[in-house]
Amino acid sequence: MLSKTVCSALNKQMNNEMFSAFLYLNMSAAANEMGFKGVANWFSVQYQEEMVHFMKFYAYINSQGAQAIVDKMAKPASSFPSLMNFFQETLKHEQFITKSINELTELAVNEKDHATQIFLQWFVTEQIEEEENDREIIGKLKLIGDNGYGLLMLDNELGTRVFVPPPTA
Ligand code: OFO
């Protein structure tokens, strides 16, 4: 059973995950429009992963006898001046998500809600990977600078990313 406070915090995070999904879907379309098909693919996979995150919260809240409620959300950005900007904004957003998952975990600890703490462990680990991926791409973009061949190579590399649904999704 979830306390009212934990339930409302979980619902808020579920909606944050939906926002993440739509932000990355916008990024995918913007990259496609700029001609970076590989980057568009990378963000499309990112969108699918965020929908899995969203569904994990949705299923968990409902499994605890509470009600998952999809809420109105802020409008995600849709224009990005450079490839570097795409990934800087992504890292910034993921750092916000990490902070929010950490606060949620702290709340679960304070409320002695062991089930929610265990549920959130997957997200704590996931956020390490999310931020690491973004930092790695930003590092490559710094090395590449304005080199067209380098950008093309990176675009090709990001085009190979494939969505792998987690076993529990
Ligand atoms: Fe990008 O990890 Fe969920 O939001």
PDB file of C-alpha atoms and ligand atoms in Angstrom:
ATOM      1  CA  MET A   1       0.000   0.000   0.000  1.00  0.00           C
ATOM      2  CA  LEU A   2       1.206   3.479  -0.854  1.00  0.00           C
ATOM      3  CA  SER A   3       0.900   6.503   1.402  1.00  0.00           C
ATOM      4  CA  LYS A   4      -0.806   9.524  -0.165  1.00  0.00           C
ATOM      5  CA  THR A   5       2.519  11.404  -0.291  1.00  0.00           C
ATOM      6  CA  VAL A   6       4.397   8.550  -1.978  1.00  0.00           C
ATOM      7  CA  CYS A   7       1.534   7.934  -4.409  1.00  0.00           C
ATOM      8  CA  SER A   8       1.416  11.561  -5.478  1.00  0.00           C
ATOM      9  CA  ALA A   9       5.232  11.703  -5.848  1.00  0.00           C
ATOM     10  CA  LEU A  10       5.175   8.524  -7.972  1.00  0.00           C
ATOM     11  CA  ASN A  11       2.433   9.978 -10.169  1.00  0.00           C
ATOM     12  CA  LYS A  12       4.473  13.165 -10.591  1.00  0.00           C
ATOM     13  CA  GLN A  13       7.512  11.155 -11.667  1.00  0.00           C
ATOM     14  CA  MET A  14       5.383   9.061 -14.034  1.00  0.00           C
ATOM     15  CA  ASN A  15       4.383  12.303 -15.745  1.00  0.00           C
ATOM     16  CA  ASN A  16       8.026  13.457 -15.806  1.00  0.00           C
ATOM     17  CA  GLU A  17       8.810  10.267 -17.726  1.00  0.00           C
ATOM     18  CA  MET A  18       6.068  11.083 -20.238  1.00  0.00           C
ATOM     19  CA  PHE A  19       7.546  14.571 -20.628  1.00  0.00           C
ATOM     20  CA  SER A  20      10.980  13.002 -21.260  1.00  0.00           C
ATOM     21  CA  ALA A  21       9.452  10.768 -23.946  1.00  0.00           C
ATOM     22  CA  PHE A  22       7.875  13.687 -25.801  1.00  0.00           C
ATOM     23  CA  LEU A  23      10.963  15.881 -25.445  1.00  0.00           C
ATOM     24  CA  TYR A  24      13.024  13.166 -27.152  1.00  0.00           C
ATOM     25  CA  LEU A  25      10.377  12.616 -29.809  1.00  0.00           C
ATOM     26  CA  ASN A  26      10.608  16.349 -30.643  1.00  0.00           C
ATOM     27  CA  MET A  27      14.399  16.058 -30.731  1.00  0.00           C
ATOM     28  CA  SER A  28      14.135  13.111 -33.103  1.00  0.00           C
ATOM     29  CA  ALA A  29      11.961  15.077 -35.532  1.00  0.00           C
ATOM     30  CA  ALA A  30      14.222  18.154 -35.289  1.00  0.00           C
ATOM     31  CA  ALA A  31      17.344  16.071 -36.005  1.00  0.00           C
ATOM     32  CA  ASN A  32      15.603  14.423 -38.944  1.00  0.00           C
ATOM     33  CA  GLU A  33      14.700  17.841 -40.313  1.00  0.00           C
ATOM     34  CA  MET A  34      18.371  18.894 -40.062  1.00  0.00           C
ATOM     35  CA  GLY A  35      19.363  15.814 -42.065  1.00  0.00           C
ATOM     36  CA  PHE A  36      20.927  13.885 -39.172  1.00  0.00           C
ATOM     37  CA  LYS A  37      19.081  10.588 -39.631  1.00  0.00           C
ATOM     38  CA  GLY A  38      21.306   8.729 -37.169  1.00  0.00           C
ATOM     39  CA  VAL A  39      20.739  11.284 -34.413  1.00  0.00           C
ATOM     40  CA  ALA A  40      17.001  11.112 -35.196  1.00  0.00           C
ATOM     41  CA  ASN A  41      17.168   7.337 -34.708  1.00  0.00           C
ATOM     42  CA  TRP A  42      19.062   7.725 -31.403  1.00  0.00           C
ATOM     43  CA  PHE A  43      16.362  10.038 -30.020  1.00  0.00           C
ATOM     44  CA  SER A  44      13.589   7.830 -31.349  1.00  0.00           C
ATOM     45  CA  VAL A  45      15.069   4.915 -29.368  1.00  0.00           C
ATOM     46  CA  GLN A  46      15.398   7.244 -26.385  1.00  0.00           C
ATOM     47  CA  TYR A  47      11.686   8.067 -26.739  1.00  0.00           C
ATOM     48  CA  GLN A  48      10.809   4.366 -26.667  1.00  0.00           C
ATOM     49  CA  GLU A  49      12.923   3.840 -23.553  1.00  0.00           C
ATOM     50  CA  GLU A  50      11.160   6.716 -21.802  1.00  0.00           C
ATOM     51  CA  MET A  51       7.791   5.178 -22.622  1.00  0.00           C
ATOM     52  CA  VAL A  52       9.020   2.021 -20.872  1.00  0.00           C
ATOM     53  CA  HIS A  53       9.961   4.161 -17.851  1.00  0.00           C
ATOM     54  CA  PHE A  54       6.514   5.751 -17.936  1.00  0.00           C
ATOM     55  CA  MET A  55       4.808   2.345 -18.087  1.00  0.00           C
ATOM     56  CA  LYS A  56       6.920   1.005 -15.214  1.00  0.00           C
ATOM     57  CA  PHE A  57       5.575   3.771 -12.946  1.00  0.00           C
ATOM     58  CA  TYR A  58       2.050   3.319 -14.319  1.00  0.00           C
ATOM     59  CA  ALA A  59       2.073  -0.425 -13.634  1.00  0.00           C
ATOM     60  CA  TYR A  60       3.703  -0.068 -10.206  1.00  0.00           C
ATOM     61  CA  ILE A  61       1.223   2.533  -8.938  1.00  0.00           C
ATOM     62  CA  ASN A  62      -1.723   0.445 -10.123  1.00  0.00           C
ATOM     63  CA  SER A  63      -0.244  -2.765  -8.703  1.00  0.00           C
ATOM     64  CA  GLN A  64      -0.217  -1.130  -5.255  1.00  0.00           C
ATOM     65  CA  GLY A  65      -3.981  -0.624  -5.335  1.00  0.00           C
ATOM     66  CA  ALA A  66      -3.577   3.089  -6.111  1.00  0.00           C
ATOM     67  CA  GLN A  67      -4.466   4.968  -9.289  1.00  0.00           C
ATOM     68  CA  ALA A  68      -1.972   6.174 -11.883  1.00  0.00           C
ATOM     69  CA  ILE A  69      -3.149   9.511 -13.262  1.00  0.00           C
ATOM     70  CA  VAL A  70      -1.800  11.013 -16.487  1.00  0.00           C
ATOM     71  CA  ASP A  71      -1.664  14.769 -16.045  1.00  0.00           C
ATOM     72  CA  LYS A  72      -1.265  17.887 -18.157  1.00  0.00           C
ATOM     73  CA  MET A  73       2.378  18.524 -18.919  1.00  0.00           C
ATOM     74  CA  ALA A  74       4.653  21.376 -19.969  1.00  0.00           C
ATOM     75  CA  LYS A  75       5.315  21.859 -23.666  1.00  0.00           C
ATOM     76  CA  PRO A  76       8.637  20.233 -24.581  1.00  0.00           C
ATOM     77  CA  ALA A  77      11.188  22.255 -26.585  1.00  0.00           C
ATOM     78  CA  SER A  78      11.176  21.638 -30.334  1.00  0.00           C
ATOM     79  CA  SER A  79      14.011  23.715 -31.730  1.00  0.00           C
ATOM     80  CA  PHE A  80      17.691  23.078 -31.135  1.00  0.00           C
ATOM     81  CA  PRO A  81      20.404  25.295 -32.663  1.00  0.00           C
ATOM     82  CA  SER A  82      23.171  22.681 -32.952  1.00  0.00           C
ATOM     83  CA  LEU A  83      23.946  19.009 -32.457  1.00  0.00           C
ATOM     84  CA  MET A  84      25.862  19.940 -29.315  1.00  0.00           C
ATOM     85  CA  ASN A  85      22.766  21.710 -28.028  1.00  0.00           C
ATOM     86  CA  PHE A  86      20.653  18.540 -28.469  1.00  0.00           C
ATOM     87  CA  PHE A  87      22.936  16.572 -26.181  1.00  0.00           C
ATOM     88  CA  GLN A  88      23.628  19.367 -23.681  1.00  0.00           C
ATOM     89  CA  GLU A  89      19.872  19.784 -23.235  1.00  0.00           C
ATOM     90  CA  THR A  90      19.485  16.012 -22.926  1.00  0.00           C
ATOM     91  CA  LEU A  91      22.160  15.811 -20.224  1.00  0.00           C
ATOM     92  CA  LYS A  92      20.601  18.757 -18.379  1.00  0.00           C
ATOM     93  CA  HIS A  93      17.205  17.060 -18.501  1.00  0.00           C
ATOM     94  CA  GLU A  94      18.599  13.709 -17.345  1.00  0.00           C
ATOM     95  CA  GLN A  95      20.342  15.427 -14.413  1.00  0.00           C
ATOM     96  CA  PHE A  96      16.956  16.850 -13.447  1.00  0.00           C
ATOM     97  CA  ILE A  97      15.439  13.339 -13.667  1.00  0.00           C
ATOM     98  CA  THR A  98      18.265  11.887 -11.541  1.00  0.00           C
ATOM     99  CA  LYS A  99      17.636  14.529  -8.876  1.00  0.00           C
ATOM    100  CA  SER A 100      13.945  13.802  -8.954  1.00  0.00           C
ATOM    101  CA  ILE A 101      14.474   9.998  -8.663  1.00  0.00           C
ATOM    102  CA  ASN A 102      16.867  10.578  -5.753  1.00  0.00           C
ATOM    103  CA  GLU A 103      14.321  12.767  -3.949  1.00  0.00           C
ATOM    104  CA  LEU A 104      11.640  10.145  -4.530  1.00  0.00           C
ATOM    105  CA  THR A 105      13.927   7.439  -3.115  1.00  0.00           C
ATOM    106  CA  GLU A 106      14.632   9.603  -0.078  1.00  0.00           C
ATOM    107  CA  LEU A 107      10.903  10.027   0.461  1.00  0.00           C
ATOM    108  CA  ALA A 108      10.374   6.259   0.260  1.00  0.00           C
ATOM    109  CA  VAL A 109      13.179   5.735   2.805  1.00  0.00           C
ATOM    110  CA  ASN A 110      11.685   8.327   5.175  1.00  0.00           C
ATOM    111  CA  GLU A 111       8.245   6.730   4.860  1.00  0.00           C
ATOM    112  CA  LYS A 112       9.751   3.248   5.426  1.00  0.00           C
ATOM    113  CA  ASP A 113       8.168   2.167   2.124  1.00  0.00           C
ATOM    114  CA  HIS A 114      10.463  -0.771   1.290  1.00  0.00           C
ATOM    115  CA  ALA A 115       8.549  -1.900  -1.808  1.00  0.00           C
ATOM    116  CA  THR A 116       8.864   1.536  -3.410  1.00  0.00           C
ATOM    117  CA  GLN A 117      12.543   1.707  -2.491  1.00  0.00           C
ATOM    118  CA  ILE A 118      13.131  -1.613  -4.287  1.00  0.00           C
ATOM    119  CA  PHE A 119      11.062  -0.461  -7.284  1.00  0.00           C
ATOM    120  CA  LEU A 120      13.128   2.740  -7.547  1.00  0.00           C
ATOM    121  CA  GLN A 121      16.484   0.936  -7.471  1.00  0.00           C
ATOM    122  CA  TRP A 122      16.159   0.130 -11.198  1.00  0.00           C
ATOM    123  CA  PHE A 123      15.773   3.845 -11.961  1.00  0.00           C
ATOM    124  CA  VAL A 124      18.723   4.860  -9.762  1.00  0.00           C
ATOM    125  CA  THR A 125      20.960   2.523 -11.798  1.00  0.00           C
ATOM    126  CA  GLU A 126      19.370   3.518 -15.102  1.00  0.00           C
ATOM    127  CA  GLN A 127      20.151   7.191 -14.476  1.00  0.00           C
ATOM    128  CA  ILE A 128      23.887   6.442 -14.200  1.00  0.00           C
ATOM    129  CA  GLU A 129      23.781   4.969 -17.711  1.00  0.00           C
ATOM    130  CA  GLU A 130      21.577   7.751 -19.096  1.00  0.00           C
ATOM    131  CA  GLU A 131      23.945  10.520 -17.967  1.00  0.00           C
ATOM    132  CA  GLU A 132      27.036   8.558 -19.005  1.00  0.00           C
ATOM    133  CA  ASN A 133      25.692   8.074 -22.562  1.00  0.00           C
ATOM    134  CA  ASP A 134      25.058  11.810 -22.926  1.00  0.00           C
ATOM    135  CA  ARG A 135      28.472  12.788 -21.560  1.00  0.00           C
ATOM    136  CA  GLU A 136      30.134  10.352 -23.967  1.00  0.00           C
ATOM    137  CA  ILE A 137      28.392  11.877 -26.999  1.00  0.00           C
ATOM    138  CA  ILE A 138      29.134  15.435 -25.803  1.00  0.00           C
ATOM    139  CA  GLY A 139      32.809  14.428 -25.461  1.00  0.00           C
ATOM    140  CA  LYS A 140      32.858  13.131 -29.030  1.00  0.00           C
ATOM    141  CA  LEU A 141      31.174  16.299 -30.320  1.00  0.00           C
ATOM    142  CA  LYS A 142      33.840  18.409 -28.570  1.00  0.00           C
ATOM    143  CA  LEU A 143      36.562  16.436 -30.361  1.00  0.00           C
ATOM    144  CA  ILE A 144      34.788  16.653 -33.720  1.00  0.00           C
ATOM    145  CA  GLY A 145      34.078  20.390 -33.603  1.00  0.00           C
ATOM    146  CA  ASP A 146      32.984  21.561 -37.071  1.00  0.00           C
ATOM    147  CA  ASN A 147      34.565  18.661 -38.946  1.00  0.00           C
ATOM    148  CA  GLY A 148      31.905  17.469 -41.417  1.00  0.00           C
ATOM    149  CA  TYR A 149      33.408  14.001 -41.818  1.00  0.00           C
ATOM    150  CA  GLY A 150      33.478  13.549 -38.038  1.00  0.00           C
ATOM    151  CA  LEU A 151      29.841  14.610 -37.737  1.00  0.00           C
ATOM    152  CA  LEU A 152      28.883  12.172 -40.487  1.00  0.00           C
ATOM    153  CA  MET A 153      30.722   9.341 -38.704  1.00  0.00           C
ATOM    154  CA  LEU A 154      29.002  10.153 -35.404  1.00  0.00           C
ATOM    155  CA  ASP A 155      25.622  10.343 -37.137  1.00  0.00           C
ATOM    156  CA  ASN A 156      26.256   6.889 -38.633  1.00  0.00           C
ATOM    157  CA  GLU A 157      27.229   5.514 -35.233  1.00  0.00           C
ATOM    158  CA  LEU A 158      24.097   6.895 -33.536  1.00  0.00           C
ATOM    159  CA  GLY A 159      22.035   5.405 -36.356  1.00  0.00           C
ATOM    160  CA  THR A 160      22.968   1.895 -35.202  1.00  0.00           C
ATOM    161  CA  ARG A 161      21.229   2.240 -31.824  1.00  0.00           C
ATOM    162  CA  VAL A 162      18.428  -0.285 -31.454  1.00  0.00           C
ATOM    163  CA  PHE A 163      15.574  -0.314 -28.943  1.00  0.00           C
ATOM    164  CA  VAL A 164      15.775  -3.366 -26.714  1.00  0.00           C
ATOM    165  CA  PRO A 165      12.643  -3.780 -24.604  1.00  0.00           C
ATOM    166  CA  PRO A 166      13.496  -4.770 -21.021  1.00  0.00           C
ATOM    167  CA  PRO A 167      12.148  -8.227 -20.016  1.00  0.00           C
ATOM    168  CA  THR A 168       9.654  -6.705 -17.568  1.00  0.00           C
ATOM    169  CA  ALA A 169       8.251  -4.081 -20.001  1.00  0.00           C
TER     170      ALA A 169
HETATM  171 FE1  OFO B   1      15.731   9.445 -19.356  1.00  0.00          FE
HETATM  172  O1  OFO B   1      15.289   8.413 -17.875  1.00  0.00           O
HETATM  173 FE2  OFO B   1      13.477   8.318 -17.735  1.00  0.00          FE
HETATM  174  O2  OFO B   1      13.135  10.073 -17.721  1.00  0.00           O
END
